[in-house]
């Protein structure tokens, strides 16, 4: 960067810096529906007005004060934004995993501390927001968190000891976990069938149009190394299929007829969604979601966002196993930034295949 550029100061990163490990690299950043940015680094979070370079709000430190960012790499998602009468009902963030204080220094000495097994959830739209802590089925550092079309959260990849960085992680966690935000505390996590491939540092995961998750990568070395190392460089890809793709759910799975793919959609507009599904549909069991495609690095999926569209308009049967559902699109680019989205119809928590639409 040239010296004559006017680079704004951002003291929050200095305040969250650990001189021994930093623990504030790759911060978790989400666009709040009012246009400000929620930023989480190390163990703290703020709401930031980037246009004025001003901190609007400071949130409580996550309970326990343990670091959640690189190299104590946890992950985070903005939980689904549910639209009601043109507004977002609530805005919540979920932060999971990481490594305890001192783990980076210890790992460089060959001592691999156990990862964190906690998640912190905070309703950042509350006037006085507080963290609520939950315990995962297993500890995890370098896990990837991905929003599924039905609003559940997949936690996949990572290790249960050490930290992020070259050669610094141990004990891969092979079993993914699905977190169901709307269930009661204590029953939100479900362990999934394990992979056989360790996915450690520099692994990745991305949602596919058909509802599967493409998982790939893993390289804990500063070069590609395929032999004579604990975790060889992994170039393979595999697809994880959530339980909603089980064959016994096929009768509940919708198929979208309208809108057609690549339809351009404006803000605050009504959109007619037509779909087919076997059997009788209870309108209260149907939702329409839009998922922004994510791009992933260091266990954080940037641009990730899921919006549950307002479906208050009456639905109706328009033919044999064919239904119409009228939804209202988000009101602005602060709720749904302009660009491409995967639109899904979800019936009894089972999503259709997505179709690409464009918000503009």
mmCIF file of C-alpha atoms in Angstrom:
data_model
loop_
_atom_site.group_PDB
_atom_site.id
_atom_site.type_symbol
_atom_site.label_atom_id
_atom_site.label_comp_id
_atom_site.label_asym_id
_atom_site.label_seq_id
_atom_site.Cartn_x
_atom_site.Cartn_y
_atom_site.Cartn_z
ATOM 1 C CA UNK A 1 0.000 0.000 0.000
ATOM 2 C CA UNK A 2 1.395 3.419 -0.923
ATOM 3 C CA UNK A 3 2.176 5.787 1.935
ATOM 4 C CA UNK A 4 -0.052 8.549 0.606
ATOM 5 C CA UNK A 5 -3.257 6.518 0.878
ATOM 6 C CA UNK A 6 -5.630 7.682 3.606
ATOM 7 C CA UNK A 7 -5.886 4.476 5.614
ATOM 8 C CA UNK A 8 -8.450 4.675 8.440
ATOM 9 C CA UNK A 9 -7.440 3.657 11.939
ATOM 10 C CA UNK A 10 -9.260 0.662 13.452
ATOM 11 C CA UNK A 11 -8.240 0.480 17.145
ATOM 12 C CA UNK A 12 -10.481 -2.556 17.786
ATOM 13 C CA UNK A 13 -7.938 -4.841 16.130
ATOM 14 C CA UNK A 14 -5.157 -3.459 18.330
ATOM 15 C CA UNK A 15 -7.348 -3.883 21.408
ATOM 16 C CA UNK A 16 -8.059 -7.535 20.610
ATOM 17 C CA UNK A 17 -4.482 -8.423 19.704
ATOM 18 C CA UNK A 18 -2.627 -11.002 21.820
ATOM 19 C CA UNK A 19 1.115 -10.269 21.443
ATOM 20 C CA UNK A 20 1.884 -13.985 21.794
ATOM 21 C CA UNK A 21 -0.665 -15.314 19.331
ATOM 22 C CA UNK A 22 -2.624 -12.369 17.852
ATOM 23 C CA UNK A 23 -5.916 -14.372 17.975
ATOM 24 C CA UNK A 24 -7.710 -11.661 16.017
ATOM 25 C CA UNK A 25 -6.832 -12.576 12.446
ATOM 26 C CA UNK A 26 -9.663 -13.503 10.066
ATOM 27 C CA UNK A 27 -12.291 -11.788 12.258
ATOM 28 C CA UNK A 28 -15.941 -12.771 11.838
ATOM 29 C CA UNK A 29 -17.744 -9.964 9.984
ATOM 30 C CA UNK A 30 -21.472 -9.784 9.204
ATOM 31 C CA UNK A 31 -23.544 -7.051 7.586
ATOM 32 C CA UNK A 32 -26.218 -5.970 10.069
ATOM 33 C CA UNK A 33 -29.636 -5.154 8.526
ATOM 34 C CA UNK A 34 -29.163 -1.441 9.272
ATOM 35 C CA UNK A 35 -25.998 -1.288 7.153
ATOM 36 C CA UNK A 36 -23.464 -1.427 9.988
ATOM 37 C CA UNK A 37 -20.984 -4.265 10.491
ATOM 38 C CA UNK A 38 -20.917 -6.766 13.342
ATOM 39 C CA UNK A 39 -17.251 -7.636 13.898
ATOM 40 C CA UNK A 40 -15.997 -10.355 16.261
ATOM 41 C CA UNK A 41 -12.270 -10.689 16.986
ATOM 42 C CA UNK A 42 -10.522 -12.780 19.663
ATOM 43 C CA UNK A 43 -13.247 -12.832 22.340
ATOM 44 C CA UNK A 44 -15.007 -9.514 21.761
ATOM 45 C CA UNK A 45 -17.444 -7.939 19.323
ATOM 46 C CA UNK A 46 -18.564 -4.509 18.188
ATOM 47 C CA UNK A 47 -21.107 -2.950 15.862
ATOM 48 C CA UNK A 48 -19.198 -0.699 13.486
ATOM 49 C CA UNK A 49 -20.323 2.121 11.205
ATOM 50 C CA UNK A 50 -17.714 1.805 8.470
ATOM 51 C CA UNK A 51 -18.898 4.936 6.660
ATOM 52 C CA UNK A 52 -18.107 7.088 9.716
ATOM 53 C CA UNK A 53 -15.293 4.871 11.083
ATOM 54 C CA UNK A 54 -17.186 4.774 14.370
ATOM 55 C CA UNK A 55 -18.014 2.056 16.908
ATOM 56 C CA UNK A 56 -21.782 2.115 17.471
ATOM 57 C CA UNK A 57 -21.997 -0.574 20.121
ATOM 58 C CA UNK A 58 -19.678 -2.773 22.179
ATOM 59 C CA UNK A 59 -20.951 -6.235 23.063
ATOM 60 C CA UNK A 60 -20.053 -8.226 26.186
ATOM 61 C CA UNK A 61 -16.947 -10.398 26.062
ATOM 62 C CA UNK A 62 -17.866 -14.004 25.280
ATOM 63 C CA UNK A 63 -18.147 -15.895 28.615
ATOM 64 C CA UNK A 64 -14.872 -17.508 29.641
ATOM 65 C CA UNK A 65 -12.946 -14.995 27.549
ATOM 66 C CA UNK A 66 -11.346 -17.679 25.384
ATOM 67 C CA UNK A 67 -10.141 -16.703 21.887
ATOM 68 C CA UNK A 68 -12.117 -17.770 18.851
ATOM 69 C CA UNK A 69 -10.092 -16.389 15.920
ATOM 70 C CA UNK A 70 -6.899 -17.435 14.153
ATOM 71 C CA UNK A 71 -4.796 -19.196 15.289
ATOM 72 C CA UNK A 72 -7.391 -20.249 17.893
ATOM 73 C CA UNK A 73 -9.642 -20.743 14.913
ATOM 74 C CA UNK A 74 -13.313 -21.198 15.674
ATOM 75 C CA UNK A 75 -16.047 -20.303 13.223
ATOM 76 C CA UNK A 76 -19.275 -18.310 13.152
ATOM 77 C CA UNK A 77 -22.533 -17.794 11.289
ATOM 78 C CA UNK A 78 -25.209 -15.158 11.159
ATOM 79 C CA UNK A 79 -28.268 -17.252 12.001
ATOM 80 C CA UNK A 80 -31.177 -17.126 9.505
ATOM 81 C CA UNK A 81 -32.786 -13.720 9.088
ATOM 82 C CA UNK A 82 -36.544 -14.204 9.263
ATOM 83 C CA UNK A 83 -38.603 -11.541 7.497
ATOM 84 C CA UNK A 84 -41.917 -10.496 9.069
ATOM 85 C CA UNK A 85 -43.971 -7.705 7.507
ATOM 86 C CA UNK A 86 -40.925 -6.247 5.808
ATOM 87 C CA UNK A 87 -38.603 -6.269 8.801
ATOM 88 C CA UNK A 88 -36.100 -8.703 10.291
ATOM 89 C CA UNK A 89 -37.586 -10.212 13.430
ATOM 90 C CA UNK A 90 -34.256 -10.804 15.211
ATOM 91 C CA UNK A 91 -30.547 -10.850 14.419
ATOM 92 C CA UNK A 92 -28.451 -13.558 16.072
ATOM 93 C CA UNK A 93 -24.845 -14.697 15.747
ATOM 94 C CA UNK A 94 -23.475 -18.139 16.656
ATOM 95 C CA UNK A 95 -19.739 -18.608 17.390
ATOM 96 C CA UNK A 96 -18.445 -22.165 17.899
ATOM 97 C CA UNK A 97 -15.152 -23.809 18.797
ATOM 98 C CA UNK A 98 -11.659 -22.392 19.021
ATOM 99 C CA UNK A 99 -8.655 -23.052 21.235
ATOM 100 C CA UNK A 100 -7.838 -21.845 24.771
ATOM 101 C CA UNK A 101 -5.451 -19.071 25.700
ATOM 102 C CA UNK A 102 -1.861 -20.210 25.421
ATOM 103 C CA UNK A 103 -2.650 -23.012 22.968
ATOM 104 C CA UNK A 104 -0.636 -21.428 20.147
ATOM 105 C CA UNK A 105 2.494 -21.030 22.293
ATOM 106 C CA UNK A 106 2.078 -24.582 23.601
ATOM 107 C CA UNK A 107 1.536 -26.098 20.159
ATOM 108 C CA UNK A 108 4.798 -24.591 18.968
ATOM 109 C CA UNK A 109 6.452 -26.453 21.869
ATOM 110 C CA UNK A 110 4.796 -29.741 20.891
ATOM 111 C CA UNK A 111 2.065 -29.504 23.554
ATOM 112 C CA UNK A 112 -1.387 -29.746 21.968
ATOM 113 C CA UNK A 113 -4.108 -28.374 24.212
ATOM 114 C CA UNK A 114 -7.662 -29.612 23.829
ATOM 115 C CA UNK A 115 -9.901 -27.426 21.668
ATOM 116 C CA UNK A 116 -12.953 -25.595 22.983
ATOM 117 C CA UNK A 117 -16.261 -27.457 22.999
ATOM 118 C CA UNK A 118 -18.505 -24.429 23.488
ATOM 119 C CA UNK A 119 -20.678 -22.246 21.279
ATOM 120 C CA UNK A 120 -21.772 -18.735 22.154
ATOM 121 C CA UNK A 121 -25.048 -17.414 20.802
ATOM 122 C CA UNK A 122 -26.041 -13.756 21.062
ATOM 123 C CA UNK A 123 -29.085 -11.836 19.858
ATOM 124 C CA UNK A 124 -27.292 -8.726 18.684
ATOM 125 C CA UNK A 125 -30.589 -6.957 17.934
ATOM 126 C CA UNK A 126 -31.555 -6.932 21.629
ATOM 127 C CA UNK A 127 -31.195 -3.622 23.511
ATOM 128 C CA UNK A 128 -29.089 -5.420 26.130
ATOM 129 C CA UNK A 129 -27.665 -8.471 24.337
ATOM 130 C CA UNK A 130 -26.078 -11.272 26.362
ATOM 131 C CA UNK A 131 -24.240 -14.420 25.334
ATOM 132 C CA UNK A 132 -25.877 -17.805 25.897
ATOM 133 C CA UNK A 133 -23.395 -20.679 25.988
ATOM 134 C CA UNK A 134 -23.979 -24.217 24.711
ATOM 135 C CA UNK A 135 -21.797 -27.312 24.638
ATOM 136 C CA UNK A 136 -21.048 -29.155 21.399
ATOM 137 C CA UNK A 137 -20.886 -32.964 21.283
ATOM 138 C CA UNK A 138 -17.120 -32.688 20.700
ATOM 139 C CA UNK A 139 -14.431 -30.023 20.923
ATOM 140 C CA UNK A 140 -13.330 -28.518 17.628
ATOM 141 C CA UNK A 141 -10.813 -26.021 16.293
ATOM 142 C CA UNK A 142 -10.635 -25.171 12.558
ATOM 143 C CA UNK A 143 -14.222 -26.328 12.059
ATOM 144 C CA UNK A 144 -16.255 -24.891 9.175
ATOM 145 C CA UNK A 145 -19.791 -23.658 9.849
ATOM 146 C CA UNK A 146 -22.225 -23.639 6.955
ATOM 147 C CA UNK A 147 -25.873 -22.594 6.729
ATOM 148 C CA UNK A 148 -28.072 -25.290 5.195
ATOM 149 C CA UNK A 149 -31.155 -24.376 3.104
ATOM 150 C CA UNK A 150 -33.550 -25.283 5.937
ATOM 151 C CA UNK A 151 -31.828 -22.932 8.391
ATOM 152 C CA UNK A 152 -29.821 -25.583 10.217
ATOM 153 C CA UNK A 153 -26.084 -25.091 10.714
ATOM 154 C CA UNK A 154 -23.517 -27.690 9.654
ATOM 155 C CA UNK A 155 -20.262 -27.844 11.649
ATOM 156 C CA UNK A 156 -17.675 -29.903 9.780
ATOM 157 C CA UNK A 157 -13.886 -30.425 9.461
ATOM 158 C CA UNK A 158 -11.251 -29.515 12.034
ATOM 159 C CA UNK A 159 -9.327 -31.114 14.900
ATOM 160 C CA UNK A 160 -9.869 -31.533 18.619
ATOM 161 C CA UNK A 161 -6.412 -30.424 19.795
ATOM 162 C CA UNK A 162 -3.860 -27.758 18.923
ATOM 163 C CA UNK A 163 -4.430 -24.664 16.794
ATOM 164 C CA UNK A 164 -4.416 -23.452 13.203
ATOM 165 C CA UNK A 165 -1.081 -23.057 11.446
ATOM 166 C CA UNK A 166 1.620 -25.224 9.943
ATOM 167 C CA UNK A 167 1.759 -28.623 11.695
ATOM 168 C CA UNK A 168 -0.038 -27.320 14.807
ATOM 169 C CA UNK A 169 -3.299 -29.344 14.853
ATOM 170 C CA UNK A 170 -3.903 -32.871 16.156
ATOM 171 C CA UNK A 171 -6.723 -35.442 16.460
ATOM 172 C CA UNK A 172 -9.029 -34.781 13.472
ATOM 173 C CA UNK A 173 -12.760 -34.624 14.175
ATOM 174 C CA UNK A 174 -14.320 -36.838 11.510
ATOM 175 C CA UNK A 175 -18.000 -36.602 12.499
ATOM 176 C CA UNK A 176 -19.911 -33.511 11.368
ATOM 177 C CA UNK A 177 -22.543 -31.991 13.628
ATOM 178 C CA UNK A 178 -25.815 -30.286 12.684
ATOM 179 C CA UNK A 179 -27.082 -27.480 14.927
ATOM 180 C CA UNK A 180 -30.835 -26.785 14.844
ATOM 181 C CA UNK A 181 -31.343 -23.229 16.112
ATOM 182 C CA UNK A 182 -35.080 -23.465 16.780
ATOM 183 C CA UNK A 183 -34.938 -26.506 19.060
ATOM 184 C CA UNK A 184 -34.658 -26.310 22.825
ATOM 185 C CA UNK A 185 -31.261 -25.886 24.456
ATOM 186 C CA UNK A 186 -29.812 -29.339 25.068
ATOM 187 C CA UNK A 187 -31.350 -30.901 21.962
ATOM 188 C CA UNK A 188 -29.961 -28.682 19.201
ATOM 189 C CA UNK A 189 -26.918 -30.757 18.170
ATOM 190 C CA UNK A 190 -27.092 -33.944 16.102
ATOM 191 C CA UNK A 191 -23.953 -35.930 15.286
ATOM 192 C CA UNK A 192 -23.756 -37.090 11.658
ATOM 193 C CA UNK A 193 -22.059 -40.047 9.987
ATOM 194 C CA UNK A 194 -18.273 -39.636 9.938
ATOM 195 C CA UNK A 195 -15.921 -39.144 7.024
ATOM 196 C CA UNK A 196 -12.750 -41.194 6.730
ATOM 197 C CA UNK A 197 -10.619 -38.259 5.520
ATOM 198 C CA UNK A 198 -8.992 -35.857 8.007
ATOM 199 C CA UNK A 199 -9.715 -32.253 7.044
ATOM 200 C CA UNK A 200 -7.376 -30.078 9.063
ATOM 201 C CA UNK A 201 -5.733 -26.725 8.287
ATOM 202 C CA UNK A 202 -6.836 -25.167 4.964
ATOM 203 C CA UNK A 203 -9.841 -27.421 4.495
ATOM 204 C CA UNK A 204 -13.087 -25.997 3.135
ATOM 205 C CA UNK A 205 -16.819 -26.585 2.679
ATOM 206 C CA UNK A 206 -19.428 -25.025 0.391
ATOM 207 C CA UNK A 207 -23.170 -25.531 -0.124
ATOM 208 C CA UNK A 208 -24.239 -27.028 -3.459
ATOM 209 C CA UNK A 209 -27.454 -26.261 -5.306
ATOM 210 C CA UNK A 210 -28.945 -29.697 -4.590
ATOM 211 C CA UNK A 211 -28.477 -29.311 -0.824
ATOM 212 C CA UNK A 212 -25.301 -31.346 -0.495
ATOM 213 C CA UNK A 213 -22.106 -29.827 0.890
ATOM 214 C CA UNK A 214 -18.878 -30.078 -1.100
ATOM 215 C CA UNK A 215 -15.963 -30.683 1.289
ATOM 216 C CA UNK A 216 -12.356 -30.511 0.197
ATOM 217 C CA UNK A 217 -8.762 -29.684 0.853
ATOM 218 C CA UNK A 218 -6.538 -29.918 3.937
ATOM 219 C CA UNK A 219 -2.913 -28.920 4.009
ATOM 220 C CA UNK A 220 -1.050 -28.384 7.265
ATOM 221 C CA UNK A 221 2.301 -27.808 5.530
ATOM 222 C CA UNK A 222 3.930 -24.798 3.909
ATOM 223 C CA UNK A 223 4.327 -26.926 0.764
ATOM 224 C CA UNK A 224 2.377 -29.812 -0.703
ATOM 225 C CA UNK A 225 3.483 -32.942 1.162
ATOM 226 C CA UNK A 226 1.883 -36.280 0.361
ATOM 227 C CA UNK A 227 4.145 -38.737 2.241
ATOM 228 C CA UNK A 228 6.023 -39.077 5.501
ATOM 229 C CA UNK A 229 3.834 -36.574 7.376
ATOM 230 C CA UNK A 230 1.102 -37.001 9.972
ATOM 231 C CA UNK A 231 -1.615 -35.438 7.810
ATOM 232 C CA UNK A 232 -0.712 -35.561 4.092
ATOM 233 C CA UNK A 233 -1.841 -32.789 1.773
ATOM 234 C CA UNK A 234 -5.357 -33.723 0.683
ATOM 235 C CA UNK A 235 -6.506 -32.868 -2.829
ATOM 236 C CA UNK A 236 -9.706 -34.916 -2.809
ATOM 237 C CA UNK A 237 -13.268 -33.653 -2.765
ATOM 238 C CA UNK A 238 -16.234 -35.396 -1.180
ATOM 239 C CA UNK A 239 -19.921 -34.585 -0.832
ATOM 240 C CA UNK A 240 -21.648 -34.602 2.530
ATOM 241 C CA UNK A 241 -25.383 -35.334 2.287
ATOM 242 C CA UNK A 242 -27.496 -34.001 5.168
ATOM 243 C CA UNK A 243 -30.275 -36.232 6.465
ATOM 244 C CA UNK A 244 -32.887 -34.282 4.498
ATOM 245 C CA UNK A 245 -31.529 -36.022 1.378
ATOM 246 C CA UNK A 246 -32.317 -39.494 2.748
ATOM 247 C CA UNK A 247 -34.503 -41.526 0.396
ATOM 248 C CA UNK A 248 -37.259 -41.792 3.003
ATOM 249 C CA UNK A 249 -37.717 -38.008 2.753
ATOM 250 C CA UNK A 250 -38.193 -37.925 -1.019
ATOM 251 C CA UNK A 251 -41.984 -37.792 -0.755
ATOM 252 C CA UNK A 252 -41.785 -34.508 1.152
ATOM 253 C CA UNK A 253 -39.213 -32.840 -1.091
ATOM 254 C CA UNK A 254 -40.573 -29.935 -3.160
ATOM 255 C CA UNK A 255 -39.677 -29.218 -6.767
ATOM 256 C CA UNK A 256 -39.716 -25.563 -7.830
ATOM 257 C CA UNK A 257 -41.655 -24.714 -11.005
ATOM 258 C CA UNK A 258 -41.624 -20.910 -10.667
ATOM 259 C CA UNK A 259 -39.720 -18.680 -10.637
ATOM 260 C CA UNK A 260 -37.459 -20.023 -13.342
ATOM 261 C CA UNK A 261 -33.706 -19.975 -12.900
ATOM 262 C CA UNK A 262 -31.834 -16.684 -13.253
ATOM 263 C CA UNK A 263 -34.969 -14.632 -12.583
ATOM 264 C CA UNK A 264 -34.130 -11.073 -11.554
ATOM 265 C CA UNK A 265 -35.883 -9.984 -8.366
ATOM 266 C CA UNK A 266 -36.322 -6.478 -6.993
ATOM 267 C CA UNK A 267 -36.446 -5.350 -3.386
ATOM 268 C CA UNK A 268 -39.746 -5.282 -1.506
ATOM 269 C CA UNK A 269 -41.589 -7.098 -4.293
ATOM 270 C CA UNK A 270 -44.079 -9.949 -4.171
ATOM 271 C CA UNK A 271 -42.898 -13.105 -5.891
ATOM 272 C CA UNK A 272 -45.112 -16.032 -6.810
ATOM 273 C CA UNK A 273 -43.450 -19.349 -6.006
ATOM 274 C CA UNK A 274 -45.003 -22.463 -7.536
ATOM 275 C CA UNK A 275 -43.840 -25.910 -6.520
ATOM 276 C CA UNK A 276 -44.904 -29.521 -6.578
ATOM 277 C CA UNK A 277 -44.713 -32.003 -3.736
ATOM 278 C CA UNK A 278 -46.251 -35.410 -3.096
ATOM 279 C CA UNK A 279 -49.104 -35.556 -0.631
ATOM 280 C CA UNK A 280 -50.950 -32.821 1.206
ATOM 281 C CA UNK A 281 -49.082 -29.680 2.191
ATOM 282 C CA UNK A 282 -49.752 -27.772 5.384
ATOM 283 C CA UNK A 283 -48.903 -24.129 4.561
ATOM 284 C CA UNK A 284 -47.439 -23.660 8.055
ATOM 285 C CA UNK A 285 -44.812 -26.278 7.222
ATOM 286 C CA UNK A 286 -43.593 -24.435 4.101
ATOM 287 C CA UNK A 287 -41.006 -21.676 3.933
ATOM 288 C CA UNK A 288 -39.010 -20.049 1.150
ATOM 289 C CA UNK A 289 -35.363 -19.288 1.826
ATOM 290 C CA UNK A 290 -32.652 -17.425 -0.052
ATOM 291 C CA UNK A 291 -29.025 -18.392 0.544
ATOM 292 C CA UNK A 292 -26.128 -16.198 -0.549
ATOM 293 C CA UNK A 293 -23.208 -18.258 -1.920
ATOM 294 C CA UNK A 294 -20.199 -18.203 0.368
ATOM 295 C CA UNK A 295 -16.455 -18.167 -0.182
ATOM 296 C CA UNK A 296 -14.357 -19.827 2.449
ATOM 297 C CA UNK A 297 -10.924 -19.448 3.969
ATOM 298 C CA UNK A 298 -9.499 -20.298 7.381
ATOM 299 C CA UNK A 299 -12.744 -21.835 8.678
ATOM 300 C CA UNK A 300 -14.952 -18.848 7.922
ATOM 301 C CA UNK A 301 -17.467 -18.649 5.069
ATOM 302 C CA UNK A 302 -17.627 -15.028 4.003
ATOM 303 C CA UNK A 303 -20.708 -13.607 2.263
ATOM 304 C CA UNK A 304 -22.770 -16.391 3.849
ATOM 305 C CA UNK A 305 -26.344 -15.332 4.583
ATOM 306 C CA UNK A 306 -29.751 -17.038 4.741
ATOM 307 C CA UNK A 307 -33.025 -15.117 4.586
ATOM 308 C CA UNK A 308 -36.422 -16.667 5.332
ATOM 309 C CA UNK A 309 -38.818 -14.722 3.128
ATOM 310 C CA UNK A 310 -42.071 -13.316 4.443
ATOM 311 C CA UNK A 311 -44.747 -15.773 3.320
ATOM 312 C CA UNK A 312 -47.754 -14.161 4.947
ATOM 313 C CA UNK A 313 -49.726 -14.190 1.705
ATOM 314 C CA UNK A 314 -52.185 -17.057 1.351
ATOM 315 C CA UNK A 315 -51.027 -20.205 -0.366
ATOM 316 C CA UNK A 316 -53.299 -22.288 -2.540
ATOM 317 C CA UNK A 317 -53.541 -25.524 -4.444
ATOM 318 C CA UNK A 318 -53.449 -24.923 -8.190
ATOM 319 C CA UNK A 319 -53.470 -28.493 -9.460
ATOM 320 C CA UNK A 320 -52.539 -32.038 -8.633
ATOM 321 C CA UNK A 321 -49.719 -31.839 -6.077
ATOM 322 C CA UNK A 322 -49.020 -28.286 -7.245
ATOM 323 C CA UNK A 323 -48.992 -25.349 -4.855
ATOM 324 C CA UNK A 324 -48.580 -21.603 -5.032
ATOM 325 C CA UNK A 325 -46.922 -19.545 -2.306
ATOM 326 C CA UNK A 326 -46.564 -15.758 -2.444
ATOM 327 C CA UNK A 327 -43.550 -14.260 -0.690
ATOM 328 C CA UNK A 328 -42.191 -10.762 -0.262
ATOM 329 C CA UNK A 329 -38.541 -10.107 -1.032
ATOM 330 C CA UNK A 330 -36.211 -8.295 1.397
ATOM 331 C CA UNK A 331 -36.611 -4.514 1.554
ATOM 332 C CA UNK A 332 -33.029 -3.442 0.886
ATOM 333 C CA UNK A 333 -29.462 -4.392 0.103
ATOM 334 C CA UNK A 334 -28.605 -4.155 3.798
ATOM 335 C CA UNK A 335 -30.788 -7.206 4.419
ATOM 336 C CA UNK A 336 -29.911 -8.967 1.168
ATOM 337 C CA UNK A 337 -26.963 -7.421 -0.705
ATOM 338 C CA UNK A 338 -27.395 -7.328 -4.467
ATOM 339 C CA UNK A 339 -26.162 -10.413 -6.273
ATOM 340 C CA UNK A 340 -26.926 -14.064 -6.853
ATOM 341 C CA UNK A 341 -28.796 -16.262 -4.382
ATOM 342 C CA UNK A 342 -30.004 -19.833 -4.247
ATOM 343 C CA UNK A 343 -33.757 -19.868 -3.663
ATOM 344 C CA UNK A 344 -35.227 -22.932 -1.945
ATOM 345 C CA UNK A 345 -38.698 -24.118 -0.976
ATOM 346 C CA UNK A 346 -38.518 -25.925 2.369
ATOM 347 C CA UNK A 347 -41.321 -28.342 3.329
ATOM 348 C CA UNK A 348 -41.216 -29.954 6.766
ATOM 349 C CA UNK A 349 -37.521 -28.949 6.982
ATOM 350 C CA UNK A 350 -36.769 -30.746 3.696
ATOM 351 C CA UNK A 351 -35.529 -28.376 0.980
ATOM 352 C CA UNK A 352 -36.023 -28.542 -2.746
ATOM 353 C CA UNK A 353 -33.074 -28.208 -5.033
ATOM 354 C CA UNK A 354 -32.210 -24.534 -5.249
ATOM 355 C CA UNK A 355 -32.584 -22.271 -8.247
ATOM 356 C CA UNK A 356 -30.360 -19.288 -8.903
ATOM 357 C CA UNK A 357 -32.047 -15.895 -8.685
ATOM 358 C CA UNK A 358 -30.555 -12.418 -8.785
ATOM 359 C CA UNK A 359 -31.375 -9.655 -6.318
ATOM 360 C CA UNK A 360 -31.025 -6.222 -7.872
#
